[in-house]
Short mmCIF file of C-alpha atoms in Angstrom, two decimals:
data_model
loop_
_atom_site.label_atom_id
_atom_site.label_comp_id
_atom_site.label_asym_id
_atom_site.label_seq_id
_atom_site.Cartn_x
_atom_site.Cartn_y
_atom_site.Cartn_z
CA MET A 1 156.49 122.93 107.51
CA VAL A 2 153.65 124.81 105.89
CA ASN A 3 151.77 127.03 108.31
CA ARG A 4 148.23 125.78 107.97
CA VAL A 5 145.45 125.27 110.51
CA VAL A 6 145.25 121.54 111.10
CA THR A 7 142.50 119.69 112.93
CA GLY A 8 141.22 116.12 112.94
CA ALA A 9 143.07 114.50 115.84
CA HIS A 10 140.18 112.03 116.33
CA TYR A 11 140.42 111.71 120.08
CA GLY A 12 137.83 114.20 121.28
CA LEU A 13 135.13 111.68 122.12
CA ARG A 14 137.27 109.39 124.29
CA ASP A 15 138.41 112.20 126.57
CA TRP A 16 135.01 113.86 126.71
CA LEU A 17 133.44 110.57 127.75
CA ALA A 18 136.25 109.80 130.20
CA GLN A 19 135.78 113.16 131.86
CA ARG A 20 132.11 112.40 132.43
CA VAL A 21 132.74 108.86 133.72
CA THR A 22 135.50 109.99 136.09
CA ALA A 23 133.20 112.78 137.35
CA ALA A 24 130.55 110.16 138.14
CA VAL A 25 133.10 107.98 139.97
CA MET A 26 134.23 110.96 142.06
CA ALA A 27 130.66 112.01 142.84
CA VAL A 28 129.75 108.51 144.08
CA TYR A 29 132.92 108.27 146.19
CA VAL A 30 132.49 111.71 147.77
CA LEU A 31 128.82 111.07 148.54
CA ALA A 32 129.52 107.64 150.01
CA LEU A 33 132.36 109.03 152.13
CA ALA A 34 130.23 111.97 153.30
CA VAL A 35 127.34 109.69 154.28
CA TYR A 36 129.69 107.33 156.11
CA LEU A 37 131.34 110.15 158.03
CA LEU A 38 128.02 111.77 158.94
CA MET A 39 126.80 108.44 160.31
CA GLN A 40 129.73 108.19 162.71
CA PRO A 41 128.72 109.23 166.25
CA GLY A 42 132.12 110.68 167.06
CA PHE A 43 134.58 111.53 164.36
CA GLY A 44 138.26 111.79 165.10
CA TYR A 45 141.68 110.46 164.23
CA ASP A 46 140.71 106.90 165.24
CA THR A 47 137.76 106.79 162.85
CA TRP A 48 139.96 108.06 160.06
CA VAL A 49 142.71 105.51 160.72
CA TYR A 50 140.18 102.68 160.98
CA LEU A 51 138.48 103.76 157.77
CA PHE A 52 141.71 103.68 155.79
CA SER A 53 143.13 100.53 157.39
CA GLY A 54 141.27 98.16 155.08
CA ASN A 55 142.30 97.45 151.53
CA VAL A 56 138.76 98.04 150.21
CA MET A 57 138.77 101.70 151.27
CA ARG A 58 142.30 102.14 150.03
CA THR A 59 141.43 100.62 146.66
CA PHE A 60 138.33 102.76 146.19
CA SER A 61 140.24 105.84 147.32
CA MET A 62 142.88 105.02 144.74
CA LEU A 63 140.14 104.68 142.13
CA PHE A 64 138.84 108.07 143.20
CA LEU A 65 142.28 109.64 142.95
CA LEU A 66 142.99 108.08 139.55
CA SER A 67 139.64 109.45 138.35
CA LEU A 68 140.56 112.85 139.76
CA PHE A 69 143.95 112.85 138.03
CA TYR A 70 142.56 111.77 134.66
CA HIS A 71 139.71 114.28 134.99
CA ALA A 72 142.21 117.00 135.88
CA TRP A 73 144.44 116.07 132.94
CA ILE A 74 141.62 116.59 130.46
CA GLY A 75 140.52 119.82 132.15
CA VAL A 76 144.00 121.31 132.34
CA ARG A 77 144.75 120.22 128.78
CA ASP A 78 141.57 121.94 127.59
CA ILE A 79 142.64 125.18 129.28
CA VAL A 80 146.12 124.95 127.76
CA MET A 81 144.61 124.27 124.34
CA ASP A 82 142.51 127.43 124.68
CA TYR A 83 145.16 129.81 125.91
CA VAL A 84 148.59 128.58 124.82
CA LYS A 85 148.91 129.00 121.08
CA PRO A 86 152.48 127.95 120.14
CA ALA A 87 152.38 124.16 119.69
CA GLY A 88 155.88 123.65 121.14
CA ILE A 89 155.08 125.38 124.43
CA ARG A 90 151.75 123.58 124.54
CA LEU A 91 153.47 120.23 124.18
CA LEU A 92 155.96 121.15 126.90
CA ILE A 93 153.16 122.10 129.31
CA HIS A 94 151.28 118.90 128.46
CA VAL A 95 154.37 116.81 129.24
CA LEU A 96 154.95 118.66 132.53
CA VAL A 97 151.32 118.19 133.57
CA ILE A 98 151.43 114.48 132.71
CA LEU A 99 154.66 114.00 134.66
CA ALA A 100 153.22 115.86 137.65
CA LEU A 101 150.08 113.72 137.57
CA ILE A 102 152.14 110.50 137.36
CA LEU A 103 154.09 111.67 140.39
CA TYR A 104 150.79 112.31 142.18
CA VAL A 105 149.73 108.74 141.41
CA ILE A 106 152.94 107.36 142.92
CA TRP A 107 152.55 109.67 145.88
CA SER A 108 148.92 108.59 146.36
CA VAL A 109 149.96 104.93 146.49
CA GLN A 110 152.63 105.77 149.06
CA ILE A 111 150.12 107.65 151.22
CA LEU A 112 147.27 105.16 150.99
CA TRP A 113 149.39 102.07 151.59
CA GLY A 114 151.78 103.79 153.99
CA LEU A 115 154.89 102.90 151.99
CA MET B 1 116.72 158.61 123.04
CA LYS B 2 120.39 158.12 123.86
CA LEU B 3 122.65 155.79 121.93
CA ARG B 4 126.35 154.96 122.26
CA ILE B 5 127.75 153.47 119.13
CA TYR B 6 131.09 151.81 118.46
CA ARG B 7 132.87 153.68 115.72
CA TYR B 8 135.94 152.56 113.86
CA ASP B 9 137.13 153.28 110.38
CA PRO B 10 140.54 151.65 109.93
CA ASP B 11 141.36 154.10 107.14
CA ARG B 12 140.89 157.14 109.37
CA ASP B 13 140.90 156.14 113.05
CA ASN B 14 143.88 154.97 115.02
CA SER B 15 141.67 153.09 117.44
CA PRO B 16 137.98 152.40 117.98
CA TYR B 17 135.91 154.80 120.08
CA MET B 18 132.35 155.11 121.36
CA GLN B 19 130.26 157.95 119.96
CA ASP B 20 127.20 159.33 121.78
CA TYR B 21 124.06 160.24 119.90
CA ASP B 22 120.84 161.89 120.97
CA LEU B 23 117.97 160.87 118.78
CA GLN B 24 114.58 162.57 118.76
CA MET B 25 112.35 159.55 118.46
CA ASP B 26 109.45 157.93 120.26
CA ALA B 27 110.28 154.29 121.03
CA GLY B 28 106.68 153.10 120.70
CA ASP B 29 106.66 149.78 118.87
CA ALA B 30 109.79 150.60 116.91
CA MET B 31 112.76 148.30 116.69
CA LEU B 32 116.40 149.19 117.21
CA LEU B 33 117.04 149.05 113.46
CA ASP B 34 114.43 151.81 112.96
CA ALA B 35 116.43 154.00 115.32
CA LEU B 36 119.69 153.19 113.55
CA MET B 37 118.19 154.03 110.16
CA LEU B 38 116.84 157.31 111.48
CA LEU B 39 120.21 158.00 113.02
CA ARG B 40 121.90 157.41 109.70
CA GLN B 41 119.88 160.31 108.33
CA GLN B 42 121.68 162.46 110.91
CA ASP B 43 125.08 160.89 110.42
CA ASP B 44 125.47 158.95 107.22
CA SER B 45 128.95 157.73 108.14
CA ILE B 46 127.63 155.02 110.52
CA GLY B 47 128.25 151.62 108.99
CA PHE B 48 125.95 148.67 109.67
CA ARG B 49 124.44 145.85 107.62
CA LYS B 50 120.75 145.31 107.12
CA SER B 51 118.50 143.76 104.55
CA CYS B 52 115.13 142.20 105.25
CA ARG B 53 114.27 144.22 108.40
CA GLU B 54 112.25 141.34 109.85
CA GLY B 55 114.63 138.85 111.41
CA VAL B 56 114.92 136.53 108.44
CA CYS B 57 118.15 137.45 106.68
CA GLY B 58 120.42 137.73 109.73
CA SER B 59 122.36 140.72 108.39
CA ASP B 60 121.94 143.16 111.26
CA ALA B 61 123.36 141.05 114.07
CA MET B 62 125.17 143.26 116.57
CA ASN B 63 126.03 143.50 120.22
CA ILE B 64 123.23 145.44 121.90
CA ASN B 65 123.77 146.48 125.52
CA GLY B 66 126.28 143.65 125.87
CA ARG B 67 124.11 141.01 124.26
CA ASN B 68 124.17 139.75 120.69
CA GLY B 69 120.93 140.15 118.81
CA LEU B 70 119.26 141.30 115.61
CA ALA B 71 118.59 145.04 115.61
CA CYS B 72 115.47 144.57 113.46
CA ILE B 73 113.62 142.42 116.01
CA THR B 74 114.89 144.06 119.19
CA PRO B 75 112.18 146.39 120.51
CA LEU B 76 113.52 149.78 121.57
CA SER B 77 111.19 149.91 124.55
CA ALA B 78 112.97 146.91 126.12
CA LEU B 79 116.41 148.52 125.97
CA LYS B 80 118.08 150.43 128.78
CA GLN B 81 119.49 153.81 127.72
CA PRO B 82 122.01 154.80 126.62
CA ILE B 83 121.72 151.91 124.20
CA GLU B 84 125.26 150.70 123.73
CA ILE B 85 125.81 149.15 120.34
CA ARG B 86 128.97 147.34 119.36
CA PRO B 87 129.92 145.00 116.52
CA LEU B 88 129.65 141.25 117.08
CA PRO B 89 132.55 140.28 119.36
CA GLY B 90 135.37 138.01 118.25
CA LEU B 91 135.36 138.88 114.55
CA PRO B 92 137.57 141.47 112.82
CA VAL B 93 135.85 144.83 112.38
CA ILE B 94 135.66 146.13 108.82
CA ARG B 95 134.03 149.40 109.80
CA ASP B 96 131.81 150.45 112.74
CA LEU B 97 129.25 147.68 113.23
CA ILE B 98 130.27 145.71 110.15
CA VAL B 99 132.39 142.65 110.87
CA ASP B 100 134.32 140.32 108.63
CA MET B 101 132.35 137.05 108.65
CA THR B 102 134.93 135.07 106.64
CA GLN B 103 135.99 132.89 109.58
CA PHE B 104 132.38 132.22 110.51
CA PHE B 105 131.49 131.06 107.01
CA LYS B 106 134.70 129.06 106.68
CA GLN B 107 133.58 127.01 109.66
CA TYR B 108 130.08 126.74 108.23
CA HIS B 109 131.42 125.42 104.92
CA SER B 110 133.71 122.99 106.72
CA ILE B 111 130.73 120.92 107.88
CA LYS B 112 129.52 120.43 104.28
CA PRO B 113 126.18 122.21 104.62
CA TYR B 114 124.42 120.28 101.87
CA LEU B 115 122.79 116.90 101.44
CA VAL B 116 125.13 114.12 100.37
CA ASN B 117 123.15 111.40 98.65
CA ASN B 118 124.68 109.12 96.07
CA ASP B 119 121.45 107.45 94.96
CA PRO B 120 120.20 108.47 91.53
CA PRO B 121 117.82 111.43 91.92
CA PRO B 122 114.17 110.30 91.88
CA GLU B 123 111.59 111.62 89.43
CA THR B 124 110.11 114.09 91.89
CA GLU B 125 111.86 114.54 95.23
CA ARG B 126 113.48 112.54 98.03
CA LEU B 127 110.59 111.92 100.40
CA GLN B 128 110.67 111.86 104.17
CA SER B 129 108.08 110.65 106.64
CA PRO B 130 106.53 113.44 108.73
CA LYS B 131 108.36 111.98 111.75
CA ASP B 132 111.74 112.12 110.01
CA ARG B 133 111.01 115.59 108.79
CA ALA B 134 110.17 116.67 112.34
CA GLU B 135 113.75 115.81 113.35
CA LEU B 136 114.88 118.88 111.42
CA ASP B 137 112.69 121.29 113.40
CA GLY B 138 114.79 123.60 115.49
CA LEU B 139 117.73 123.07 113.12
CA TYR B 140 116.77 124.26 109.64
CA GLU B 141 115.54 127.62 110.95
CA CYS B 142 119.09 128.90 111.54
CA ILE B 143 119.66 132.09 109.56
CA LEU B 144 123.46 132.21 110.04
CA CYS B 145 123.39 135.61 111.71
CA ALA B 146 126.42 134.58 113.85
CA CYS B 147 124.88 135.88 117.10
CA CYS B 148 125.51 132.52 118.79
CA THR B 149 128.97 131.79 117.46
CA THR B 150 130.31 135.23 118.32
CA ALA B 151 128.86 134.95 121.84
CA CYS B 152 130.78 131.73 122.42
CA PRO B 153 134.05 132.01 124.41
CA SER B 154 135.30 128.79 122.85
CA PHE B 155 134.96 130.43 119.43
CA TRP B 156 136.72 133.56 120.67
CA TRP B 157 139.73 131.47 121.74
CA ASN B 158 139.84 129.15 118.72
CA PRO B 159 137.92 130.69 115.81
CA ASP B 160 140.13 128.90 113.30
CA LYS B 161 139.61 125.44 114.79
CA PHE B 162 136.32 125.33 116.70
CA VAL B 163 133.34 125.05 114.36
CA GLY B 164 131.18 127.12 116.70
CA PRO B 165 127.55 126.68 117.77
CA SER B 166 126.02 127.79 114.48
CA GLY B 167 128.18 125.48 112.37
CA LEU B 168 127.58 122.59 114.75
CA LEU B 169 123.82 123.15 114.71
CA GLN B 170 124.02 123.04 110.92
CA ALA B 171 126.21 119.94 111.10
CA TYR B 172 123.54 118.18 113.14
CA ARG B 173 120.89 119.43 110.74
CA PHE B 174 122.51 117.26 108.04
CA ILE B 175 123.41 114.38 110.36
CA ALA B 176 119.74 114.26 111.42
CA ASP B 177 118.47 114.33 107.85
CA THR B 178 117.33 110.85 106.79
CA ARG B 179 118.03 111.73 103.15
CA ASP B 180 121.71 112.27 103.87
CA GLN B 181 124.12 109.36 103.41
CA ASP B 182 127.28 110.89 104.79
CA THR B 183 126.71 110.47 108.54
CA ALA B 184 129.89 108.52 109.26
CA ALA B 185 132.09 111.00 107.42
CA ARG B 186 130.31 113.91 109.09
CA LEU B 187 130.96 112.42 112.53
CA ASP B 188 134.59 111.71 111.55
CA ASN B 189 134.94 115.33 110.50
CA LEU B 190 133.86 116.53 113.94
CA GLU B 191 135.53 113.93 116.16
CA ASP B 192 138.31 116.22 117.15
CA PRO B 193 139.28 117.95 120.39
CA TYR B 194 139.01 121.33 118.70
CA ARG B 195 136.27 121.13 116.10
CA LEU B 196 133.48 119.81 118.33
CA PHE B 197 134.83 119.23 121.81
CA ARG B 198 135.80 122.84 122.47
CA CYS B 199 132.14 123.20 123.39
CA HIS B 200 132.03 123.30 127.18
CA THR B 201 128.26 123.75 127.41
CA ILE B 202 128.55 127.41 128.32
CA MET B 203 125.21 127.93 126.52
CA ASN B 204 125.69 131.58 125.56
CA CYS B 205 124.52 130.40 122.14
CA VAL B 206 121.13 129.31 123.46
CA ASP B 207 120.86 132.51 125.45
CA VAL B 208 121.31 134.85 122.49
CA CYS B 209 119.83 133.00 119.50
CA PRO B 210 117.25 135.37 117.99
CA LYS B 211 115.42 132.42 116.45
CA GLU B 212 115.30 130.66 119.85
CA LEU B 213 117.20 127.65 118.60
CA ASN B 214 119.28 125.41 120.82
CA PRO B 215 122.78 124.71 119.45
CA THR B 216 123.84 123.15 122.77
CA GLU B 217 121.16 120.49 122.40
CA ALA B 218 122.25 119.80 118.82
CA ILE B 219 125.88 119.51 119.96
CA GLY B 220 124.75 117.11 122.69
CA LYS B 221 122.99 114.98 120.08
CA ILE B 222 126.15 114.85 117.95
CA LYS B 223 128.09 113.69 121.01
CA ASP B 224 125.39 111.10 121.77
CA MET B 225 125.69 109.76 118.22
CA MET B 226 129.45 109.53 118.56
CA VAL B 227 129.09 107.62 121.82
CA LYS B 228 126.52 105.31 120.23
CA ARG B 229 128.91 104.70 117.37
CA ALA B 230 131.91 104.06 119.60
CA VAL B 231 130.51 101.75 122.27
#
């Protein structure tokens, strides 16, 4: 293969936009959770268990976590793109990060739904 | 007046070094370039570029006390001594303060810095309304001195792939021009994780631009146009 600088992958916008949208989702979730917790007179294990016993909270927490993972994927990928120059090693790191994040998703489901 | 200047002649020096100079000169209203030119009378081996001496040509961009700027419009009185002068960071040094701008101009050329209009040329000129013309303010003034691009960490990491703030400002200058007919292709050219989206809004470019332009804002407008096109 000829050694030439190649660009033009045509996916920059999607990820840039996704990173902003997922940031907004996380901000709303964290704020809502903080307000809810601050409004509780006493905060302990019971409050926490009650909060996460309903499917609504679990679903929105899952949405938060998925946003976090996607956001993290783009961020980590950007760092790897900046600092890891050989394309083969970059691809390997990308694959490892994706696999780790998929595992985190599975793990999150197990935690939230107590599987 | 004390100056510390980066010296490197690849033909003679093994590695770059900083050389101290003591210059008998009253700062007054003088600019840094005046001091450098006086200094060159003492030591004619110091290499630096200059041309217009009034902040229009962009030749004497250098790193002054850790900050990129044009020597000809940087007042000496505002500089802390010893004034430490280095070449623009992130570009190969040819000699002393002279850097190889090839990569910078390659990126500039990659955005097609000229009007693309396939209509037959009119008798006089392609007219714009004053409002359309105003869109180009803050864009056309760029003098390509490379202060912004060489202050950008994203350009340091990927100079071969990231267009850089100056090139992107110029790209928007042509995207914003109502006489240009190549908008879609220009956006296509930039819709890439490296070429445009290496910009992480660090804003060093805005901080150092000697013409007080705002590449970050121009980059934001390119992104806005891409979003508008995609959704």
